[in-house]
CSV table of C-alpha atoms in Angstrom, one decimal:
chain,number,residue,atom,x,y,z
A,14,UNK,CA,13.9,1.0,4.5
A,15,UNK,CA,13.0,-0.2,1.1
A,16,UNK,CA,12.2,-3.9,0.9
A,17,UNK,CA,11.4,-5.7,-2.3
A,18,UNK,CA,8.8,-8.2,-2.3
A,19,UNK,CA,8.2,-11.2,-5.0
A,20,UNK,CA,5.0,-13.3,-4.2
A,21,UNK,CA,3.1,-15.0,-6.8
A,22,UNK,CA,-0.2,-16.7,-7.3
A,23,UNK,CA,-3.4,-15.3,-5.2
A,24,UNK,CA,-2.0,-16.7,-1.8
A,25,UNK,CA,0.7,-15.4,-2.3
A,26,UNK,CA,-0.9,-11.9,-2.7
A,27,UNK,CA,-2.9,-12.3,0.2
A,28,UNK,CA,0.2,-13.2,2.8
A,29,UNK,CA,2.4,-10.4,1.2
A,30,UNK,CA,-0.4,-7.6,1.8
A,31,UNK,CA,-0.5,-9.0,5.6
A,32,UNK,CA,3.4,-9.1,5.8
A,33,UNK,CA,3.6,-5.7,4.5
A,34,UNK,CA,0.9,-4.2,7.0
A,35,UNK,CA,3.1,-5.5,9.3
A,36,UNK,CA,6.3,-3.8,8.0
A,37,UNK,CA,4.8,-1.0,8.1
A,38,UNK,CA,4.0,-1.4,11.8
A,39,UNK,CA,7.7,-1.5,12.5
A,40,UNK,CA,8.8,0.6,9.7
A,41,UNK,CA,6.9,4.1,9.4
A,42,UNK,CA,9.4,4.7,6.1
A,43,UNK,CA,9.2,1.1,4.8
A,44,UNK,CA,9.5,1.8,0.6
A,45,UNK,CA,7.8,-0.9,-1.1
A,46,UNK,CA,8.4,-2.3,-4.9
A,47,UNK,CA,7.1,-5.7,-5.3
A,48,UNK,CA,5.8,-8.6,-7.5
A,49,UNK,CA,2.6,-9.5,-6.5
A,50,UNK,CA,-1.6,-8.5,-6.7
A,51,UNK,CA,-4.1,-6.0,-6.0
A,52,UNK,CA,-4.3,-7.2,-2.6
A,53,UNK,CA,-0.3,-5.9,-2.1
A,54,UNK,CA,-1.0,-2.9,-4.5
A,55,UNK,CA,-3.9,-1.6,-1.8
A,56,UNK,CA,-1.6,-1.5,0.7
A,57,UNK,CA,0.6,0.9,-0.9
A,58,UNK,CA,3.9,1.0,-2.6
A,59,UNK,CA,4.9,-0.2,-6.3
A,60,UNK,CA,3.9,-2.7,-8.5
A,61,UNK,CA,6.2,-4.3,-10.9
A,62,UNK,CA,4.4,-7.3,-12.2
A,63,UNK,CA,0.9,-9.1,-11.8
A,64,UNK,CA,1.0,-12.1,-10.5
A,65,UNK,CA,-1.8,-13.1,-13.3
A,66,UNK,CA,1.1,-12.4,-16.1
A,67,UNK,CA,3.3,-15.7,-14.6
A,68,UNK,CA,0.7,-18.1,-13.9
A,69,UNK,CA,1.8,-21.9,-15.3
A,70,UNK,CA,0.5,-25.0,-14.3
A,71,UNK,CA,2.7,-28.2,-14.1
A,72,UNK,CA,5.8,-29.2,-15.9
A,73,UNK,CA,4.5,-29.4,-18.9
A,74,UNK,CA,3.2,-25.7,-18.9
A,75,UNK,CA,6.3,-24.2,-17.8
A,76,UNK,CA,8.8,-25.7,-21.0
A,77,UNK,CA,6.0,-24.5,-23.1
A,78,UNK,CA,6.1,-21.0,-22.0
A,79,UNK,CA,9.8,-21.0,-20.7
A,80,UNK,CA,11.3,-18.0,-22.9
A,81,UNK,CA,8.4,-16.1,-21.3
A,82,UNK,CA,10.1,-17.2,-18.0
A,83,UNK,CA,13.8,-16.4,-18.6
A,84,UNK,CA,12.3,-12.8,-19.9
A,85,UNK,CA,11.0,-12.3,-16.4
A,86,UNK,CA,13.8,-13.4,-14.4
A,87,UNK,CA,16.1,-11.3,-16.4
A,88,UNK,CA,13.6,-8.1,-15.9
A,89,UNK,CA,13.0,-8.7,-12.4
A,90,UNK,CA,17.1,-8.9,-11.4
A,91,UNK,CA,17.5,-5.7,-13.2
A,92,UNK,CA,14.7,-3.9,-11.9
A,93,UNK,CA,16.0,-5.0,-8.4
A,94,UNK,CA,19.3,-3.6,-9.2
A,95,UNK,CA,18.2,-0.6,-10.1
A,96,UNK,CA,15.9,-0.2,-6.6
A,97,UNK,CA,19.1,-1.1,-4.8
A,98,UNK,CA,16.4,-2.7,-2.1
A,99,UNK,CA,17.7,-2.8,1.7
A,100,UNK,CA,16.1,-6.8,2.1
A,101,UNK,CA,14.4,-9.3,-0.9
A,102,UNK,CA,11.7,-11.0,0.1
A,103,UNK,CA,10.5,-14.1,-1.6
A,104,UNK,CA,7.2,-15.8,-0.7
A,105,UNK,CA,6.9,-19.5,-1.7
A,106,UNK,CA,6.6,-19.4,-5.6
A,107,UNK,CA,10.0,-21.6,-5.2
A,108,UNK,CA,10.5,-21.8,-9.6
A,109,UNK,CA,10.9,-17.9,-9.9
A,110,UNK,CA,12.3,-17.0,-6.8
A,111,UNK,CA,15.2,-19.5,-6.0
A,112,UNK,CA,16.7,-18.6,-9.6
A,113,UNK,CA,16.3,-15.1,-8.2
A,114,UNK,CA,17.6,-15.5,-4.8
A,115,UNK,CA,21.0,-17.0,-6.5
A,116,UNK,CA,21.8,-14.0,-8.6
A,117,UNK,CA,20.5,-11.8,-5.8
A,118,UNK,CA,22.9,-13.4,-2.7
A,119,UNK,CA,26.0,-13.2,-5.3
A,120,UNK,CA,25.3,-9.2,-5.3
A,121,UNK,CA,25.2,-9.4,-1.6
A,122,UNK,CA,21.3,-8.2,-0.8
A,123,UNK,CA,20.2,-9.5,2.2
A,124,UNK,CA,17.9,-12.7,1.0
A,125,UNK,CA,14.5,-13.5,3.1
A,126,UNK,CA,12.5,-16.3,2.4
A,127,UNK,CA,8.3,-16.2,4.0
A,128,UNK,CA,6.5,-19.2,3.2
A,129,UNK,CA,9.2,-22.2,2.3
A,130,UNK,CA,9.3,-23.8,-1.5
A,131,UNK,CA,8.0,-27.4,-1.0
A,132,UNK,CA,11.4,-29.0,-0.9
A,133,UNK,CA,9.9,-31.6,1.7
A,134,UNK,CA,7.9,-32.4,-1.2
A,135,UNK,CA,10.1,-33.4,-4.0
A,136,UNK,CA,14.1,-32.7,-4.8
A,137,UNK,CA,15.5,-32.2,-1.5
A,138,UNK,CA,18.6,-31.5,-2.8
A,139,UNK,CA,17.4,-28.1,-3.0
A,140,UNK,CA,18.1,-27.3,0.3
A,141,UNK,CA,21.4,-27.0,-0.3
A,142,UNK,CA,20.7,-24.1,-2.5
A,143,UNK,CA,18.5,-22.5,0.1
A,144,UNK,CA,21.3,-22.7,3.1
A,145,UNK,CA,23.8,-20.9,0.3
A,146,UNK,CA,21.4,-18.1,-0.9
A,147,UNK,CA,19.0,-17.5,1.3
A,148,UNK,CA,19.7,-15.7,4.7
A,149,UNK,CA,16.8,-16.1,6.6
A,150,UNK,CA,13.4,-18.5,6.1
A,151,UNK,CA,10.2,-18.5,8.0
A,152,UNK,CA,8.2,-21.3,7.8
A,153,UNK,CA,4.4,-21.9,8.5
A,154,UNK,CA,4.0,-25.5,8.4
A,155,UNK,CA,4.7,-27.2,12.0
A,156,UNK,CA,6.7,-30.1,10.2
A,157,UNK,CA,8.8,-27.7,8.3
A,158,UNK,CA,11.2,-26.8,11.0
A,159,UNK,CA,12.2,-30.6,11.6
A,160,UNK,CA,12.8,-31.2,8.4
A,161,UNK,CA,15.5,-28.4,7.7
A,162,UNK,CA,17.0,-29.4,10.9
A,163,UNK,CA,17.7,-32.5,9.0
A,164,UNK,CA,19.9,-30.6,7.0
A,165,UNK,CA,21.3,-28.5,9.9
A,166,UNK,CA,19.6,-25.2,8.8
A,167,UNK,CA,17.7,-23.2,11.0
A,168,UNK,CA,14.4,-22.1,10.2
A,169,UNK,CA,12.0,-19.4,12.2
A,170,UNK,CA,8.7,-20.9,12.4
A,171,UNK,CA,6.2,-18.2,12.4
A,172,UNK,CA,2.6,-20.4,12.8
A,173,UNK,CA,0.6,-20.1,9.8
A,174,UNK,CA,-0.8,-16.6,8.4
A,175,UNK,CA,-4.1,-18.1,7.5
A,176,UNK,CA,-5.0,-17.8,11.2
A,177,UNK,CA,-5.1,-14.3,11.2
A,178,UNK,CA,-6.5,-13.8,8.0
A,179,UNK,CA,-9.2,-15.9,8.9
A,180,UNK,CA,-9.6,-14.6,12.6
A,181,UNK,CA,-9.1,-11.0,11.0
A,182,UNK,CA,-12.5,-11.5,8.4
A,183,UNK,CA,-15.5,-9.1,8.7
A,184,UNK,CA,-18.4,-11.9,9.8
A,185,UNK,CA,-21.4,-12.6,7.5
A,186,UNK,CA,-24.3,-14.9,8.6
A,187,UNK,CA,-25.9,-17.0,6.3
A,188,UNK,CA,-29.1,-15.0,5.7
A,189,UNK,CA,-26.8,-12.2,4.4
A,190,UNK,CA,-24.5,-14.0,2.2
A,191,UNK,CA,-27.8,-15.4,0.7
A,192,UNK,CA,-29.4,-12.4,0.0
A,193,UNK,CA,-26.4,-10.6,-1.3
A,194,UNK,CA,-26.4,-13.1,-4.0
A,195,UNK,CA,-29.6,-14.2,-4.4
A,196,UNK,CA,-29.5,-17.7,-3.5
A,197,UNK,CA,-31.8,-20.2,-2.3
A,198,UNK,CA,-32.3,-21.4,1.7
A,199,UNK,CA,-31.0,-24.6,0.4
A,200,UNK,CA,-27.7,-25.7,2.4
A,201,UNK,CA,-24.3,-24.7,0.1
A,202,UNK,CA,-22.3,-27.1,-1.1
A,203,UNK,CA,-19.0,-24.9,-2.3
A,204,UNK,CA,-17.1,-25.6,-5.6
A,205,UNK,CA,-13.2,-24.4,-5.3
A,206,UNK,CA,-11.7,-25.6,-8.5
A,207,UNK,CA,-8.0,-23.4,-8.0
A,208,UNK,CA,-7.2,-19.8,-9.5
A,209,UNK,CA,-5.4,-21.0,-12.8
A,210,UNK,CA,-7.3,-21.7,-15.8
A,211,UNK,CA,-5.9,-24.7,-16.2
A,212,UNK,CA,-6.8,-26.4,-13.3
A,213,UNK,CA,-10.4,-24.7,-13.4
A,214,UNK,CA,-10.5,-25.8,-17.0
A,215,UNK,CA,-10.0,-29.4,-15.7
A,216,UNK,CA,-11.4,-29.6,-12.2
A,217,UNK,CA,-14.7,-27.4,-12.6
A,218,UNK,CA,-16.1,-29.8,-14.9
A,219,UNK,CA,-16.1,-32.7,-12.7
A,220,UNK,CA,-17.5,-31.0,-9.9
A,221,UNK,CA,-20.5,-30.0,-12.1
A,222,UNK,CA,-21.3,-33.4,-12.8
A,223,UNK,CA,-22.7,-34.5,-9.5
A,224,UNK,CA,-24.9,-31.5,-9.0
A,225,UNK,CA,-28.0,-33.0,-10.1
A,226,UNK,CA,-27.5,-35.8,-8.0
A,227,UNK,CA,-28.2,-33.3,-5.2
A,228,UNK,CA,-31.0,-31.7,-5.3
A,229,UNK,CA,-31.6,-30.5,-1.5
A,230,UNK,CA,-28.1,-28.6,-2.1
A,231,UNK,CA,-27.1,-25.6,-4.2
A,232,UNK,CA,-24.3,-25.4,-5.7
A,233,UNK,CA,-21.9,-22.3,-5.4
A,234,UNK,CA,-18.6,-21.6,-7.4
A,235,UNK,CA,-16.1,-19.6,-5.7
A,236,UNK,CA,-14.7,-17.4,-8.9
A,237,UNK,CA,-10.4,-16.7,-7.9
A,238,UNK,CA,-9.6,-13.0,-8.3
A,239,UNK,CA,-7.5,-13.9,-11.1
A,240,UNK,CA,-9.8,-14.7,-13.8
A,241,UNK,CA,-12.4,-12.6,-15.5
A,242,UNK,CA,-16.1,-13.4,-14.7
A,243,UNK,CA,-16.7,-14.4,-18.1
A,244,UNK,CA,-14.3,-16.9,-18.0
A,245,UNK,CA,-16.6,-18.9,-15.8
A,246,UNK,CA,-19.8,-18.2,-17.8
A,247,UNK,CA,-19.9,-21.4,-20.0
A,248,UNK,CA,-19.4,-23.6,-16.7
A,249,UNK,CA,-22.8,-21.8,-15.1
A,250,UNK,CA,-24.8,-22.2,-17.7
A,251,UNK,CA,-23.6,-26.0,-18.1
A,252,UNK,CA,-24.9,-26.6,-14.8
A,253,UNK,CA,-27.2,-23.7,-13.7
A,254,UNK,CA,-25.0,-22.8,-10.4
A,255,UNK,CA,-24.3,-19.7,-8.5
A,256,UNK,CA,-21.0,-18.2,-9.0
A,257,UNK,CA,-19.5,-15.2,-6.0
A,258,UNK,CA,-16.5,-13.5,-7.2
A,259,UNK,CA,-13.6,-13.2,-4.5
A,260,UNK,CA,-15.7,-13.9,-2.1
A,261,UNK,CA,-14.4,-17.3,-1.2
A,262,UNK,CA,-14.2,-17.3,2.5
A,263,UNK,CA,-17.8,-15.6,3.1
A,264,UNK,CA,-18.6,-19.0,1.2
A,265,UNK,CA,-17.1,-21.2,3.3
A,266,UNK,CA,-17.9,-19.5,6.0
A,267,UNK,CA,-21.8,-20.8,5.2
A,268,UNK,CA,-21.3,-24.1,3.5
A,269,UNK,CA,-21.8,-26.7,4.9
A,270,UNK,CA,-19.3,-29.4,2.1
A,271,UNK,CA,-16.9,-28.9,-0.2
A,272,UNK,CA,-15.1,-30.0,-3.2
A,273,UNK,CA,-11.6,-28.7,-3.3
A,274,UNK,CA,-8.8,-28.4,-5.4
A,275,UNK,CA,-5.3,-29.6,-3.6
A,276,UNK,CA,-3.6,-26.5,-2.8
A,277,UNK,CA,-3.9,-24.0,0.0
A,278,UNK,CA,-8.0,-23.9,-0.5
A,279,UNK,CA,-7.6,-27.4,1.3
A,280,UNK,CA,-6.5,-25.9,4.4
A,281,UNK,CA,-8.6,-22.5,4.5
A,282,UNK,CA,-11.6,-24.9,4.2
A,283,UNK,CA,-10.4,-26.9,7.0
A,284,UNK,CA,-9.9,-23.4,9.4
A,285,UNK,CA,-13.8,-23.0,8.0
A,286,UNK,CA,-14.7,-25.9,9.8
A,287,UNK,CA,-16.2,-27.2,6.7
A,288,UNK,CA,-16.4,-31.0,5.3
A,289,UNK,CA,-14.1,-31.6,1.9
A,290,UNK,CA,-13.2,-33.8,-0.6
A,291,UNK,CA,-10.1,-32.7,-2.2
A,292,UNK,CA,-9.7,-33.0,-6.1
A,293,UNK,CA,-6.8,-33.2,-8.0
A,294,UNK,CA,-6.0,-33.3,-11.8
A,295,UNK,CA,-3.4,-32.2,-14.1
A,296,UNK,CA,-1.7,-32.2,-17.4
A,297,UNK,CA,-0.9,-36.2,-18.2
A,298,UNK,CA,2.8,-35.5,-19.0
A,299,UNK,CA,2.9,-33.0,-15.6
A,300,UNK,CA,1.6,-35.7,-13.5
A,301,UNK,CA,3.8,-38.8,-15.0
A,302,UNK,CA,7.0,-36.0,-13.8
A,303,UNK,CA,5.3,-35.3,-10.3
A,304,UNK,CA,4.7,-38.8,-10.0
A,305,UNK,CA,8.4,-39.5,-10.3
A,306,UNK,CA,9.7,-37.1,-7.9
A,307,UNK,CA,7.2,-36.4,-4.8
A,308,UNK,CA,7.7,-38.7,-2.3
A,309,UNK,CA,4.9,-38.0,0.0
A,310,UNK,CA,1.9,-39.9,1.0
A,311,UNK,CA,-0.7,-36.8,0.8
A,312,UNK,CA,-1.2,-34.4,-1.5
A,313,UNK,CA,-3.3,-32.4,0.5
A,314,UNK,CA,-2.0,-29.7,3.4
A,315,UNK,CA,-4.5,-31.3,6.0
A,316,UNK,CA,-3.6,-34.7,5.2
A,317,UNK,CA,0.3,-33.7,5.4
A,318,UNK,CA,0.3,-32.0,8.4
A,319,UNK,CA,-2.0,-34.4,10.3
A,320,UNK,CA,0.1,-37.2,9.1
A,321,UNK,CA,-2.8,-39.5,8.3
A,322,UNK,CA,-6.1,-39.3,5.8
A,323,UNK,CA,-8.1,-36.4,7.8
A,324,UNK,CA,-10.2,-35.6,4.3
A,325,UNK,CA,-10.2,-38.2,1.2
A,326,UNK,CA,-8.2,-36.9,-1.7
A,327,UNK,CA,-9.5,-37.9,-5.6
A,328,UNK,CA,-6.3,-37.7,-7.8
A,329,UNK,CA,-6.3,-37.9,-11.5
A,330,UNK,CA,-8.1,-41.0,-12.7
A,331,UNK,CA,-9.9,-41.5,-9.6
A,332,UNK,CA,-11.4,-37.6,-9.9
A,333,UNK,CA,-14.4,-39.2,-11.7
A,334,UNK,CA,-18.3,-38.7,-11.5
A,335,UNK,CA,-19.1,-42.0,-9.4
A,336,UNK,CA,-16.2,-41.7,-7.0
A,337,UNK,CA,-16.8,-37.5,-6.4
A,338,UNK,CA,-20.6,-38.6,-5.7
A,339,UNK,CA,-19.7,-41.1,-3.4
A,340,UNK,CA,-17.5,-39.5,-1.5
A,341,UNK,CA,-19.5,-36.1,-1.4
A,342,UNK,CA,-22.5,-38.4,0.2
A,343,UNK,CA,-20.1,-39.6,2.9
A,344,UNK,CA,-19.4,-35.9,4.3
A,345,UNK,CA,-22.7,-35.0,4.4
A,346,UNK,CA,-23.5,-37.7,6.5
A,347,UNK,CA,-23.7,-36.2,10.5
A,348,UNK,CA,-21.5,-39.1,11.8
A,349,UNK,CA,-18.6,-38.6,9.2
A,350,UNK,CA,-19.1,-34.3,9.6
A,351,UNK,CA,-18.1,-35.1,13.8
A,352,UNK,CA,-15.2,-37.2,12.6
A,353,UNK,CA,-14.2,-33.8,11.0
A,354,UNK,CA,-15.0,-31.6,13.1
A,355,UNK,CA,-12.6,-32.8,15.8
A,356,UNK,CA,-9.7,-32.9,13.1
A,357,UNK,CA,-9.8,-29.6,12.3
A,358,UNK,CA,-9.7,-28.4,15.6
A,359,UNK,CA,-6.9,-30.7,16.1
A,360,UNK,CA,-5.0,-29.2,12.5
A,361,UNK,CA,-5.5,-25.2,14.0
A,362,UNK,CA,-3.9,-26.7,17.5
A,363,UNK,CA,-0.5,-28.0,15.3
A,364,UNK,CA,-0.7,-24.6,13.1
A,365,UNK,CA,-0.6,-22.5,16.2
A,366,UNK,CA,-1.7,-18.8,17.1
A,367,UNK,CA,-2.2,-16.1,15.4
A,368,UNK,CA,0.7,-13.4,14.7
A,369,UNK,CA,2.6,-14.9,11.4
A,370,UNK,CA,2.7,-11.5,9.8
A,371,UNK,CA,4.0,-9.9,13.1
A,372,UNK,CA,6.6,-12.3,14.0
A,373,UNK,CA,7.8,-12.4,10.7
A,374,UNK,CA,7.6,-8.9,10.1
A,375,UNK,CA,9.6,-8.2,13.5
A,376,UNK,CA,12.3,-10.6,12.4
A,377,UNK,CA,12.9,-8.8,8.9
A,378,UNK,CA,12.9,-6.1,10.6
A,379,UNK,CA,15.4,-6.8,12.8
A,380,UNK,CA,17.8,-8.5,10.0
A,381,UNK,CA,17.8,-5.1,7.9
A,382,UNK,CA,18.6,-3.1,11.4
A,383,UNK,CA,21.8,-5.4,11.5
A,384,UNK,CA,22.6,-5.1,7.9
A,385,UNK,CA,22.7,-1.6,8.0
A,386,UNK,CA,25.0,-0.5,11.2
């Protein structure tokens, strides 16, 4: 069958490779075309678009570079009418896709949604465009399912792919990873500051500033596949850290703290077991516009789906040398890392087992079976 596949962003590349190993478990002729990264392109298949050539951050970004936008939606629905796919898949990325998935369930294609847009989040109302264009959705997040029952919709919830990706790793001890990249026998303290370079721009540079208030601790940037080494150069000199390059779960895998941007990092660090602060900080006009519309107490996945303050979360003004200092001190400390620990096993309990690529992949499957005869 020939599926077409839109993901965007680099988590979005990594759950579309997984779903499409799983495809092609249940579908020896499964014909890929998709939008996505080099994570979907090693798995086989065609790529239509990098996922690095659509990255905006915030409102702000997105008006600014909006004829950009309306250029790729127009490509994309022609491309995929041309393909003549059996099933669209979408994968979060809610901006794109949703604009796609109306043009797309008007020509009849059999719409599937893998990894919901945050309508929980902000503007509910778009719900209502879900239920009309979109035939199927698999969620990840235990809370998601109740809430589009709300609006009498049923959802498939598949547990969260980040199980298996984790589960699925090649290990590395500590001595390894060290050696592989030259560092010290200090304990690691690992920077994530995001993937775009706006949000690295803005949140790197604030995690730099506590480092030499730390001295027993190295510092080690974890560099997103989607930006150029060089990009990070002027922030390593700045501070004389180590940088590893896509290498961001052997990191966590030996740090022992974090500072983390808000976004899915959050919750991979919290499958590594590992202490956070979570960091937030965006365009001033951006966040005045998100402030207006989200309606949620948390910003952070681990907050929201433990439904209370699990890891402390530094947004905009309060993302600030002395508060980022304080706060870093706190999870070191041995009594706030057990407080932790027992969160986090608690968080993997609600996400449940492994399998999200398979159940979702068995369920597609299934769909375009129907479709057909």
């Amino acid at each position: 069958m020939k599926y077409y596949i839109i993901a965007g962003e680099a988590s979005g590349d990594l759950h579309g490779a997984n779903l499409m190993k799983a495809l092609q478990d249940q579908d020896a002729h499964a014909n890929f075309r998709f939008w996505g990264g080099d994570l979907m392109q090693a798995v086989g298949g065609t790529l239509v678009k990098h996922y690095k050539e659509r990255q905006f951050m915030g409102f702000a970004e997105v008006i600014l570079n909006l004829r950009k936008l309306l250029g790729l939606i127009k490509f994309c629905k022609k491309d995929i009418a041309i393909f003549q796919p059996d099933v669209i898949i979408f994968i979060d990325n809610s901006g794109f896709n949703l604009r796609i998935a109306k043009w797309a369930k008007e020509e009849n294609y059999n719409t599937q949604y893998y990894i919901s847009p945050q309508v929980w989040a902000s503007r509910a109302s778009r719900v209502e465009k879900i239920k009309r264009d979109v035939d199927a959705m698999y969620v990840i997040l235990p809370f998601e399912k109740s809430f589009y029952d709300g609006y009498d919709y049923p959802v498939h919830f598949v547990g969260h792919p980040l199980i298996d990706a984790i589960a699925d790793r090649t290990q590395i001890s500590e001595h390894e990873f060290c050696a592989k990249h030259d560092l010290s026998n200090k304990p690691i303290i690992a920077l994530l500051p995001g993937s775009r370079k706006q949000e690295i721009t803005k949140m790197l540079g604030v995690m730099l500033s506590v480092v030499e208030d730390f001295k027993d601790y190295q510092f080690v940037i974890a560099g997103a596949p989607s930006q150029e080494r060089s990009f990070y150069n002027t922030f390593i000199k700045q501070a004389n850290v180590s940088f590893v390059e896509n290498q961001t779960y052997d990191l966590l895998s030996v740090s022992t703290a974090a500072l983390v941007t808000s976004g899915t990092a959050t919750l991979e660090t919290a499958l590594f077991k590992v202490p956070q602060v979570v960091c937030y900080k965006a365009n001033a006009i951006s966040y005045q516009i998100a402030k207006r519309i989200i309606t949620l107490k948390y910003i952070s996945l681990v907050n929201l789906i433990m439904d209370k303050e699990v890891v402390t979360e530094l947004i905009q003004h309060e993302l600030n040398t002395k508060r980022l200092k304080h706060e870093l001190s706190k999870i070191l400390d041995d009594q706030e890392r057990i407080k932790f620990f027992l969160n986090y096993y608690e968080l993997e309990k609600k996400l449940g087992g492994k399998g999200a690529s398979k159940k979702t992949a068995e369920l597609i499957f299934e769909s375009c079976k129907s479709n057909r005869f």
